[in-house]
Amino acid sequence: MSEVARPLIAGNWKMNGQDGEGLALAEALAQRAAANSKLACDLLVCPPATLIGQVAQILSGTPVAIGGQDCHPEPGGAHTGDVSAAMMRDAGAGFVIVGHSERRTNHAEGDSLVRAKAVAAHGAGLKAIICIGETEVERDGGKTLDVLTRQLQGSVPQAASAADSVIAYEPVWAIGTGRTPSIDEITEAHAHIRKTLGDGIAGGADILILYGGSVNPANARDILKVNQVGGALVGGASLKADDFWTICESCR
Ligand code: PGA
């Protein structure tokens, strides 16, 4: 990561925020952003697709960017129930998450589809947050670094660069469980991702690498200090304005 890159703290709201809760959360973040102009990180929230437009309006004029949680690989057409990257952009998004493990597992998304979605995001002018991470069985079997290599090689477009892509390392077993890898394990994974990106992708050396999986106000500071950790992708703790804000304030 180059010296000048600011960390990115991204909130993944998942399928939450109904009954006005998402809008209230956006209002609370807008208030905090207005009162704190000196944060040392960039901020992003990824609401469900139905809320992107309204959340973008609430947060317009604040430093908090908006992202989608997934997009279809095609730019448009007969795809009932799907949302394209351009539609996300039209609604106010500047980012989109692709390849989250919940998509990989629940919707059987493989690396080549994830890469096609990242290419679609780039085509629509969105920054793609490309998620990778090993399962518990893979970690216990000593396969973590091999899995990360395979996912990076398969999911990251060859033309990706820091201008259009972010990697999120999210061990599947750490998502929503309250368990996190040790600092040494995070250090090892991020160093490996950095090296693999630098070796395999021309513009890979400067791509930001986020850590995700049970980041909370108590552990954020230590995780964000790890070499090559360029920010965090936060699920559960991003649903509470105070917790999300404390994590943002943990950036060095
Ligand atoms: P978590 O989710 O912070 O609730 O573990 C992270 C994610 O899935 O992006």
mmCIF file of N, CA, C and O in Angstrom, residues 16-108:
data_model
loop_
_atom_site.group_PDB
_atom_site.id
_atom_site.type_symbol
_atom_site.label_atom_id
_atom_site.label_comp_id
_atom_site.label_asym_id
_atom_site.label_seq_id
_atom_site.Cartn_x
_atom_site.Cartn_y
_atom_site.Cartn_z
ATOM 1 N N ASN A 16 -30.581 -6.019 6.330
ATOM 2 C CA ASN A 16 -31.080 -5.339 7.527
ATOM 3 C C ASN A 16 -31.389 -3.888 7.177
ATOM 4 O O ASN A 16 -30.841 -3.350 6.223
ATOM 5 N N GLY A 17 -32.227 -3.278 8.002
ATOM 6 C CA GLY A 17 -32.500 -1.849 7.812
ATOM 7 C C GLY A 17 -33.943 -1.531 7.451
ATOM 8 O O GLY A 17 -34.263 -0.407 7.077
ATOM 9 N N GLN A 18 -34.824 -2.521 7.585
ATOM 10 C CA GLN A 18 -36.227 -2.291 7.254
ATOM 11 C C GLN A 18 -36.923 -1.450 8.327
ATOM 12 O O GLN A 18 -36.343 -1.181 9.372
ATOM 13 N N ASP A 19 -38.164 -1.067 8.059
ATOM 14 C CA ASP A 19 -38.982 -0.302 9.017
ATOM 15 C C ASP A 19 -38.299 0.992 9.456
ATOM 16 O O ASP A 19 -38.419 1.395 10.621
ATOM 17 N N GLY A 20 -37.581 1.598 8.553
ATOM 18 C CA GLY A 20 -36.974 2.892 8.878
ATOM 19 C C GLY A 20 -35.654 2.804 9.615
ATOM 20 O O GLY A 20 -34.986 3.824 9.822
ATOM 21 N N GLU A 21 -35.233 1.584 9.994
ATOM 22 C CA GLU A 21 -33.989 1.481 10.784
ATOM 23 C C GLU A 21 -32.761 1.919 9.987
ATOM 24 O O GLU A 21 -31.864 2.570 10.525
ATOM 25 N N GLY A 22 -32.734 1.558 8.705
ATOM 26 C CA GLY A 22 -31.586 1.932 7.878
ATOM 27 C C GLY A 22 -31.511 3.437 7.696
ATOM 28 O O GLY A 22 -30.414 4.024 7.707
ATOM 29 N N LEU A 23 -32.674 4.061 7.523
ATOM 30 C CA LEU A 23 -32.676 5.512 7.328
ATOM 31 C C LEU A 23 -32.252 6.222 8.612
ATOM 32 O O LEU A 23 -31.496 7.200 8.580
ATOM 33 N N ALA A 24 -32.699 5.692 9.744
ATOM 34 C CA ALA A 24 -32.292 6.287 11.031
ATOM 35 C C ALA A 24 -30.790 6.122 11.235
ATOM 36 O O ALA A 24 -30.104 7.034 11.730
ATOM 37 N N LEU A 25 -30.264 4.975 10.839
ATOM 38 C CA LEU A 25 -28.814 4.744 10.955
ATOM 39 C C LEU A 25 -28.060 5.728 10.063
ATOM 40 O O LEU A 25 -27.051 6.333 10.486
ATOM 41 N N ALA A 26 -28.547 5.922 8.846
ATOM 42 C CA ALA A 26 -27.894 6.875 7.937
ATOM 43 C C ALA A 26 -27.937 8.289 8.526
ATOM 44 O O ALA A 26 -26.952 9.036 8.468
ATOM 45 N N GLU A 27 -29.079 8.655 9.112
ATOM 46 C CA GLU A 27 -29.193 9.992 9.742
ATOM 47 C C GLU A 27 -28.179 10.129 10.867
ATOM 48 O O GLU A 27 -27.528 11.163 11.015
ATOM 49 N N ALA A 28 -28.053 9.077 11.664
ATOM 50 C CA ALA A 28 -27.119 9.136 12.802
ATOM 51 C C ALA A 28 -25.680 9.275 12.303
ATOM 52 O O ALA A 28 -24.876 10.016 12.889
ATOM 53 N N LEU A 29 -25.359 8.585 11.209
ATOM 54 C CA LEU A 29 -23.992 8.705 10.663
ATOM 55 C C LEU A 29 -23.774 10.089 10.065
ATOM 56 O O LEU A 29 -22.685 10.666 10.198
ATOM 57 N N ALA A 30 -24.810 10.631 9.428
ATOM 58 C CA ALA A 30 -24.678 11.985 8.862
ATOM 59 C C ALA A 30 -24.393 12.994 9.967
ATOM 60 O O ALA A 30 -23.559 13.892 9.809
ATOM 61 N N GLN A 31 -25.072 12.828 11.093
ATOM 62 C CA GLN A 31 -24.842 13.754 12.219
ATOM 63 C C GLN A 31 -23.422 13.633 12.738
ATOM 64 O O GLN A 31 -22.745 14.631 13.011
ATOM 65 N N ARG A 32 -22.942 12.403 12.888
ATOM 66 C CA ARG A 32 -21.574 12.223 13.391
ATOM 67 C C ARG A 32 -20.564 12.778 12.398
ATOM 68 O O ARG A 32 -19.571 13.390 12.776
ATOM 69 N N ALA A 33 -20.826 12.563 11.112
ATOM 70 C CA ALA A 33 -19.884 13.064 10.094
ATOM 71 C C ALA A 33 -19.834 14.591 10.124
ATOM 72 O O ALA A 33 -18.761 15.190 9.980
ATOM 73 N N ALA A 34 -20.991 15.222 10.342
ATOM 74 C CA ALA A 34 -21.025 16.688 10.364
ATOM 75 C C ALA A 34 -20.259 17.228 11.567
ATOM 76 O O ALA A 34 -19.647 18.295 11.512
ATOM 77 N N ALA A 35 -20.263 16.460 12.652
ATOM 78 C CA ALA A 35 -19.622 16.927 13.883
ATOM 79 C C ALA A 35 -18.131 16.586 13.953
ATOM 80 O O ALA A 35 -17.413 17.086 14.813
ATOM 81 N N ASN A 36 -17.640 15.724 13.056
ATOM 82 C CA ASN A 36 -16.230 15.263 13.103
ATOM 83 C C ASN A 36 -15.622 15.359 11.721
ATOM 84 O O ASN A 36 -15.738 14.430 10.937
ATOM 85 N N SER A 37 -14.971 16.422 11.428
ATOM 86 C CA SER A 37 -14.435 16.543 10.071
ATOM 87 C C SER A 37 -13.044 15.930 9.944
ATOM 88 O O SER A 37 -12.510 15.834 8.859
ATOM 89 N N LYS A 38 -12.469 15.460 11.064
ATOM 90 C CA LYS A 38 -11.050 15.094 11.012
ATOM 91 C C LYS A 38 -10.770 13.592 11.076
ATOM 92 O O LYS A 38 -9.729 13.180 11.563
ATOM 93 N N LEU A 39 -11.673 12.763 10.592
ATOM 94 C CA LEU A 39 -11.417 11.325 10.627
ATOM 95 C C LEU A 39 -10.230 10.962 9.736
ATOM 96 O O LEU A 39 -10.048 11.555 8.677
ATOM 97 N N ALA A 40 -9.480 9.949 10.181
ATOM 98 C CA ALA A 40 -8.282 9.546 9.428
ATOM 99 C C ALA A 40 -8.581 8.436 8.438
ATOM 100 O O ALA A 40 -7.684 7.749 7.985
ATOM 101 N N CYS A 41 -9.862 8.219 8.126
ATOM 102 C CA CYS A 41 -10.189 7.135 7.193
ATOM 103 C C CYS A 41 -11.289 7.583 6.236
ATOM 104 O O CYS A 41 -11.961 8.581 6.479
ATOM 105 N N ASP A 42 -11.440 6.827 5.158
ATOM 106 C CA ASP A 42 -12.590 7.008 4.269
ATOM 107 C C ASP A 42 -13.715 6.113 4.769
ATOM 108 O O ASP A 42 -13.464 5.041 5.344
ATOM 109 N N LEU A 43 -14.940 6.539 4.556
ATOM 110 C CA LEU A 43 -16.103 5.833 5.100
ATOM 111 C C LEU A 43 -17.035 5.386 3.983
ATOM 112 O O LEU A 43 -17.239 6.103 3.014
ATOM 113 N N LEU A 44 -17.624 4.223 4.196
ATOM 114 C CA LEU A 44 -18.537 3.663 3.201
ATOM 115 C C LEU A 44 -19.615 2.878 3.934
ATOM 116 O O LEU A 44 -19.314 2.159 4.896
ATOM 117 N N VAL A 45 -20.865 3.000 3.483
ATOM 118 C CA VAL A 45 -21.899 2.076 3.958
ATOM 119 C C VAL A 45 -22.540 1.397 2.761
ATOM 120 O O VAL A 45 -22.731 2.015 1.711
ATOM 121 N N CYS A 46 -22.846 0.109 2.926
ATOM 122 C CA CYS A 46 -23.449 -0.693 1.862
ATOM 123 C C CYS A 46 -24.816 -1.191 2.337
ATOM 124 O O CYS A 46 -24.934 -2.258 2.943
ATOM 125 N N PRO A 47 -25.870 -0.406 2.086
ATOM 126 C CA PRO A 47 -27.217 -0.819 2.495
ATOM 127 C C PRO A 47 -27.780 -1.827 1.495
ATOM 128 O O PRO A 47 -27.228 -1.996 0.413
ATOM 129 N N PRO A 48 -28.911 -2.447 1.837
ATOM 130 C CA PRO A 48 -29.605 -3.273 0.851
ATOM 131 C C PRO A 48 -29.985 -2.410 -0.359
ATOM 132 O O PRO A 48 -30.160 -1.190 -0.226
ATOM 133 N N ALA A 49 -30.138 -3.040 -1.520
ATOM 134 C CA ALA A 49 -30.379 -2.298 -2.771
ATOM 135 C C ALA A 49 -31.577 -1.362 -2.668
ATOM 136 O O ALA A 49 -31.548 -0.258 -3.205
ATOM 137 N N THR A 50 -32.610 -1.781 -1.932
ATOM 138 C CA THR A 50 -33.820 -0.954 -1.871
ATOM 139 C C THR A 50 -33.587 0.367 -1.154
ATOM 140 O O THR A 50 -34.373 1.297 -1.297
ATOM 141 N N LEU A 51 -32.543 0.441 -0.341
ATOM 142 C CA LEU A 51 -32.309 1.659 0.448
ATOM 143 C C LEU A 51 -31.211 2.549 -0.118
ATOM 144 O O LEU A 51 -30.976 3.639 0.405
ATOM 145 N N ILE A 52 -30.547 2.100 -1.178
ATOM 146 C CA ILE A 52 -29.385 2.866 -1.662
ATOM 147 C C ILE A 52 -29.769 4.313 -1.987
ATOM 148 O O ILE A 52 -29.092 5.257 -1.580
ATOM 149 N N GLY A 53 -30.875 4.495 -2.713
ATOM 150 C CA GLY A 53 -31.257 5.845 -3.128
ATOM 151 C C GLY A 53 -31.506 6.769 -1.957
ATOM 152 O O GLY A 53 -30.966 7.887 -1.896
ATOM 153 N N GLN A 54 -32.287 6.298 -0.996
ATOM 154 C CA GLN A 54 -32.619 7.160 0.149
ATOM 155 C C GLN A 54 -31.397 7.410 1.036
ATOM 156 O O GLN A 54 -31.190 8.515 1.526
ATOM 157 N N VAL A 55 -30.602 6.360 1.251
ATOM 158 C CA VAL A 55 -29.403 6.531 2.087
ATOM 159 C C VAL A 55 -28.422 7.479 1.398
ATOM 160 O O VAL A 55 -27.803 8.332 2.047
ATOM 161 N N ALA A 56 -28.332 7.381 0.081
ATOM 162 C CA ALA A 56 -27.433 8.293 -0.655
ATOM 163 C C ALA A 56 -27.887 9.733 -0.473
ATOM 164 O O ALA A 56 -27.063 10.645 -0.325
ATOM 165 N N GLN A 57 -29.199 9.943 -0.469
ATOM 166 C CA GLN A 57 -29.694 11.316 -0.273
ATOM 167 C C GLN A 57 -29.360 11.825 1.120
ATOM 168 O O GLN A 57 -28.892 12.946 1.295
ATOM 169 N N ILE A 58 -29.571 10.972 2.111
ATOM 170 C CA ILE A 58 -29.307 11.395 3.491
ATOM 171 C C ILE A 58 -27.831 11.715 3.679
ATOM 172 O O ILE A 58 -27.468 12.660 4.379
ATOM 173 N N LEU A 59 -26.971 10.940 3.017
ATOM 174 C CA LEU A 59 -25.523 11.108 3.248
ATOM 175 C C LEU A 59 -24.857 12.006 2.199
ATOM 176 O O LEU A 59 -23.637 12.181 2.241
ATOM 177 N N SER A 60 -25.647 12.574 1.303
ATOM 178 C CA SER A 60 -25.008 13.437 0.295
ATOM 179 C C SER A 60 -24.436 14.669 1.002
ATOM 180 O O SER A 60 -24.994 15.169 1.968
ATOM 181 N N GLY A 61 -23.278 15.086 0.565
ATOM 182 C CA GLY A 61 -22.626 16.220 1.210
ATOM 183 C C GLY A 61 -21.818 15.818 2.433
ATOM 184 O O GLY A 61 -21.142 16.655 3.033
ATOM 185 N N THR A 62 -21.863 14.547 2.832
ATOM 186 C CA THR A 62 -21.017 14.050 3.927
ATOM 187 C C THR A 62 -19.875 13.242 3.301
ATOM 188 O O THR A 62 -19.949 12.884 2.126
ATOM 189 N N PRO A 63 -18.842 12.921 4.076
ATOM 190 C CA PRO A 63 -17.775 12.093 3.497
ATOM 191 C C PRO A 63 -18.116 10.607 3.441
ATOM 192 O O PRO A 63 -17.251 9.798 3.088
ATOM 193 N N VAL A 64 -19.331 10.221 3.769
ATOM 194 C CA VAL A 64 -19.677 8.794 3.774
ATOM 195 C C VAL A 64 -20.151 8.378 2.378
ATOM 196 O O VAL A 64 -21.159 8.889 1.880
ATOM 197 N N ALA A 65 -19.420 7.454 1.744
ATOM 198 C CA ALA A 65 -19.788 6.957 0.412
ATOM 199 C C ALA A 65 -20.787 5.815 0.550
ATOM 200 O O ALA A 65 -20.971 5.251 1.635
ATOM 201 N N ILE A 66 -21.421 5.466 -0.577
ATOM 202 C CA ILE A 66 -22.463 4.435 -0.583
ATOM 203 C C ILE A 66 -22.038 3.299 -1.510
ATOM 204 O O ILE A 66 -21.469 3.549 -2.581
ATOM 205 N N GLY A 67 -22.358 2.071 -1.117
ATOM 206 C CA GLY A 67 -22.058 0.929 -1.975
ATOM 207 C C GLY A 67 -23.210 -0.048 -2.003
ATOM 208 O O GLY A 67 -24.050 -0.069 -1.104
ATOM 209 N N GLY A 68 -23.253 -0.875 -3.057
ATOM 210 C CA GLY A 68 -24.177 -1.990 -3.103
ATOM 211 C C GLY A 68 -23.520 -3.231 -2.512
ATOM 212 O O GLY A 68 -22.321 -3.234 -2.225
ATOM 213 N N GLN A 69 -24.301 -4.290 -2.343
ATOM 214 C CA GLN A 69 -23.780 -5.520 -1.728
ATOM 215 C C GLN A 69 -23.509 -6.621 -2.748
ATOM 216 O O GLN A 69 -22.937 -7.655 -2.416
ATOM 217 N N ASP A 70 -23.949 -6.402 -3.985
ATOM 218 C CA ASP A 70 -23.785 -7.411 -5.039
ATOM 219 C C ASP A 70 -24.278 -6.762 -6.325
ATOM 220 O O ASP A 70 -25.034 -5.793 -6.272
ATOM 221 N N CYS A 71 -23.860 -7.267 -7.466
ATOM 222 C CA CYS A 71 -24.449 -6.809 -8.732
ATOM 223 C C CYS A 71 -24.460 -7.977 -9.709
ATOM 224 O O CYS A 71 -23.736 -8.960 -9.524
ATOM 225 N N HIS A 72 -25.287 -7.852 -10.739
ATOM 226 C CA HIS A 72 -25.319 -8.857 -11.808
ATOM 227 C C HIS A 72 -24.148 -8.611 -12.758
ATOM 228 O O HIS A 72 -23.738 -7.468 -12.939
ATOM 229 N N PRO A 73 -23.601 -9.671 -13.373
ATOM 230 C CA PRO A 73 -22.475 -9.441 -14.289
ATOM 231 C C PRO A 73 -22.864 -8.778 -15.607
ATOM 232 O O PRO A 73 -22.002 -8.229 -16.299
ATOM 233 N N GLU A 74 -24.155 -8.848 -15.978
ATOM 234 C CA GLU A 74 -24.579 -8.225 -17.238
ATOM 235 C C GLU A 74 -25.010 -6.786 -16.974
ATOM 236 O O GLU A 74 -25.499 -6.464 -15.894
ATOM 237 N N PRO A 75 -24.907 -5.933 -17.999
ATOM 238 C CA PRO A 75 -25.297 -4.535 -17.786
ATOM 239 C C PRO A 75 -26.809 -4.330 -17.743
ATOM 240 O O PRO A 75 -27.283 -3.297 -17.256
ATOM 241 N N GLY A 76 -27.598 -5.273 -18.259
ATOM 242 C CA GLY A 76 -29.057 -5.106 -18.235
ATOM 243 C C GLY A 76 -29.704 -6.297 -18.903
ATOM 244 O O GLY A 76 -29.019 -7.234 -19.306
ATOM 245 N N GLY A 77 -31.034 -6.282 -19.019
ATOM 246 C CA GLY A 77 -31.721 -7.319 -19.775
ATOM 247 C C GLY A 77 -32.636 -8.179 -18.935
ATOM 248 O O GLY A 77 -33.086 -7.786 -17.861
ATOM 249 N N ALA A 78 -32.917 -9.389 -19.446
ATOM 250 C CA ALA A 78 -33.930 -10.264 -18.859
ATOM 251 C C ALA A 78 -33.337 -11.056 -17.686
ATOM 252 O O ALA A 78 -32.950 -12.219 -17.835
ATOM 253 N N HIS A 79 -33.231 -10.421 -16.548
ATOM 254 C CA HIS A 79 -32.666 -11.070 -15.350
ATOM 255 C C HIS A 79 -33.557 -10.718 -14.160
ATOM 256 O O HIS A 79 -33.232 -9.825 -13.366
ATOM 257 N N THR A 80 -34.679 -11.405 -14.074
ATOM 258 C CA THR A 80 -35.683 -11.074 -13.062
ATOM 259 C C THR A 80 -35.091 -11.096 -11.658
ATOM 260 O O THR A 80 -34.444 -12.072 -11.270
ATOM 261 N N GLY A 81 -35.306 -10.021 -10.955
ATOM 262 C CA GLY A 81 -34.878 -9.969 -9.558
ATOM 263 C C GLY A 81 -33.464 -9.488 -9.359
ATOM 264 O O GLY A 81 -33.047 -9.289 -8.212
ATOM 265 N N ASP A 82 -32.714 -9.311 -10.444
ATOM 266 C CA ASP A 82 -31.323 -8.888 -10.284
ATOM 267 C C ASP A 82 -31.178 -7.377 -10.446
ATOM 268 O O ASP A 82 -32.052 -6.706 -10.985
ATOM 269 N N VAL A 83 -30.041 -6.874 -9.999
ATOM 270 C CA VAL A 83 -29.753 -5.439 -10.064
ATOM 271 C C VAL A 83 -28.379 -5.280 -10.709
ATOM 272 O O VAL A 83 -27.423 -5.960 -10.319
ATOM 273 N N SER A 84 -28.295 -4.421 -11.717
ATOM 274 C CA SER A 84 -27.011 -4.239 -12.401
ATOM 275 C C SER A 84 -26.150 -3.206 -11.676
ATOM 276 O O SER A 84 -26.645 -2.407 -10.870
ATOM 277 N N ALA A 85 -24.875 -3.210 -12.026
ATOM 278 C CA ALA A 85 -23.955 -2.237 -11.428
ATOM 279 C C ALA A 85 -24.362 -0.818 -11.795
ATOM 280 O O ALA A 85 -24.306 0.094 -10.966
ATOM 281 N N ALA A 86 -24.807 -0.623 -13.051
ATOM 282 C CA ALA A 86 -25.211 0.732 -13.469
ATOM 283 C C ALA A 86 -26.429 1.206 -12.682
ATOM 284 O O ALA A 86 -26.562 2.396 -12.389
ATOM 285 N N MET A 87 -27.331 0.265 -12.338
ATOM 286 C CA MET A 87 -28.498 0.656 -11.531
ATOM 287 C C MET A 87 -28.067 1.110 -10.147
ATOM 288 O O MET A 87 -28.611 2.056 -9.577
ATOM 289 N N MET A 88 -27.079 0.411 -9.590
ATOM 290 C CA MET A 88 -26.540 0.819 -8.280
ATOM 291 C C MET A 88 -25.950 2.227 -8.392
ATOM 292 O O MET A 88 -26.164 3.075 -7.539
ATOM 293 N N ARG A 89 -25.191 2.428 -9.464
ATOM 294 C CA ARG A 89 -24.566 3.747 -9.654
ATOM 295 C C ARG A 89 -25.654 4.815 -9.788
ATOM 296 O O ARG A 89 -25.583 5.876 -9.166
ATOM 297 N N ASP A 90 -26.685 4.519 -10.598
ATOM 298 C CA ASP A 90 -27.762 5.499 -10.783
ATOM 299 C C ASP A 90 -28.442 5.832 -9.459
ATOM 300 O O ASP A 90 -28.915 6.946 -9.250
ATOM 301 N N ALA A 91 -28.513 4.843 -8.571
ATOM 302 C CA ALA A 91 -29.175 5.066 -7.279
ATOM 303 C C ALA A 91 -28.285 5.845 -6.308
ATOM 304 O O ALA A 91 -28.754 6.300 -5.268
ATOM 305 N N GLY A 92 -26.999 5.973 -6.634
ATOM 306 C CA GLY A 92 -26.122 6.771 -5.761
ATOM 307 C C GLY A 92 -24.916 6.039 -5.237
ATOM 308 O O GLY A 92 -24.159 6.589 -4.428
ATOM 309 N N ALA A 93 -24.699 4.788 -5.679
ATOM 310 C CA ALA A 93 -23.552 4.029 -5.171
ATOM 311 C C ALA A 93 -22.276 4.378 -5.933
ATOM 312 O O ALA A 93 -22.314 4.670 -7.134
ATOM 313 N N GLY A 94 -21.163 4.312 -5.232
ATOM 314 C CA GLY A 94 -19.852 4.476 -5.854
ATOM 315 C C GLY A 94 -19.024 3.203 -5.750
ATOM 316 O O GLY A 94 -17.950 3.095 -6.342
ATOM 317 N N PHE A 95 -19.524 2.239 -4.972
ATOM 318 C CA PHE A 95 -18.826 0.973 -4.716
ATOM 319 C C PHE A 95 -19.838 -0.169 -4.844
ATOM 320 O O PHE A 95 -21.033 0.045 -4.721
ATOM 321 N N VAL A 96 -19.331 -1.380 -5.011
ATOM 322 C CA VAL A 96 -20.191 -2.549 -4.837
ATOM 323 C C VAL A 96 -19.335 -3.712 -4.328
ATOM 324 O O VAL A 96 -18.199 -3.907 -4.776
ATOM 325 N N ILE A 97 -19.868 -4.432 -3.347
ATOM 326 C CA ILE A 97 -19.209 -5.646 -2.843
ATOM 327 C C ILE A 97 -19.495 -6.776 -3.823
ATOM 328 O O ILE A 97 -20.642 -6.933 -4.277
ATOM 329 N N VAL A 98 -18.482 -7.559 -4.174
ATOM 330 C CA VAL A 98 -18.710 -8.767 -4.975
ATOM 331 C C VAL A 98 -17.988 -9.949 -4.329
ATOM 332 O O VAL A 98 -16.947 -9.776 -3.687
ATOM 333 N N GLY A 99 -18.578 -11.123 -4.447
ATOM 334 C CA GLY A 99 -17.938 -12.331 -3.945
ATOM 335 C C GLY A 99 -17.946 -12.481 -2.438
ATOM 336 O O GLY A 99 -17.144 -13.244 -1.880
ATOM 337 N N HIS A 100 -18.872 -11.769 -1.763
ATOM 338 C CA HIS A 100 -18.973 -12.001 -0.316
ATOM 339 C C HIS A 100 -19.229 -13.488 -0.067
ATOM 340 O O HIS A 100 -19.920 -14.147 -0.845
ATOM 341 N N SER A 101 -18.709 -14.019 1.025
ATOM 342 C CA SER A 101 -18.831 -15.468 1.243
ATOM 343 C C SER A 101 -20.286 -15.904 1.362
ATOM 344 O O SER A 101 -20.618 -17.049 1.043
ATOM 345 N N GLU A 102 -21.161 -14.984 1.813
ATOM 346 C CA GLU A 102 -22.580 -15.364 1.883
ATOM 347 C C GLU A 102 -23.158 -15.528 0.479
ATOM 348 O O GLU A 102 -24.065 -16.340 0.263
ATOM 349 N N ARG A 103 -22.659 -14.774 -0.507
ATOM 350 C CA ARG A 103 -23.059 -14.968 -1.904
ATOM 351 C C ARG A 103 -22.405 -16.240 -2.454
ATOM 352 O O ARG A 103 -23.044 -17.036 -3.141
ATOM 353 N N ARG A 104 -21.118 -16.423 -2.144
ATOM 354 C CA ARG A 104 -20.427 -17.610 -2.659
ATOM 355 C C ARG A 104 -21.120 -18.879 -2.147
ATOM 356 O O ARG A 104 -21.280 -19.853 -2.883
ATOM 357 N N THR A 105 -21.545 -18.869 -0.875
ATOM 358 C CA THR A 105 -22.161 -20.065 -0.294
ATOM 359 C C THR A 105 -23.642 -20.169 -0.645
ATOM 360 O O THR A 105 -24.090 -21.181 -1.181
ATOM 361 N N ASN A 106 -24.411 -19.123 -0.380
ATOM 362 C CA ASN A 106 -25.869 -19.216 -0.540
ATOM 363 C C ASN A 106 -26.302 -19.235 -1.995
ATOM 364 O O ASN A 106 -27.394 -19.699 -2.318
ATOM 365 N N HIS A 107 -25.498 -18.677 -2.872
ATOM 366 C CA HIS A 107 -25.871 -18.584 -4.292
ATOM 367 C C HIS A 107 -24.867 -19.306 -5.185
ATOM 368 O O HIS A 107 -24.854 -19.090 -6.394
ATOM 369 N N ALA A 108 -24.032 -20.116 -4.579
ATOM 370 C CA ALA A 108 -23.062 -20.943 -5.323
ATOM 371 C C ALA A 108 -22.244 -20.122 -6.325
ATOM 372 O O ALA A 108 -22.065 -20.515 -7.469
#
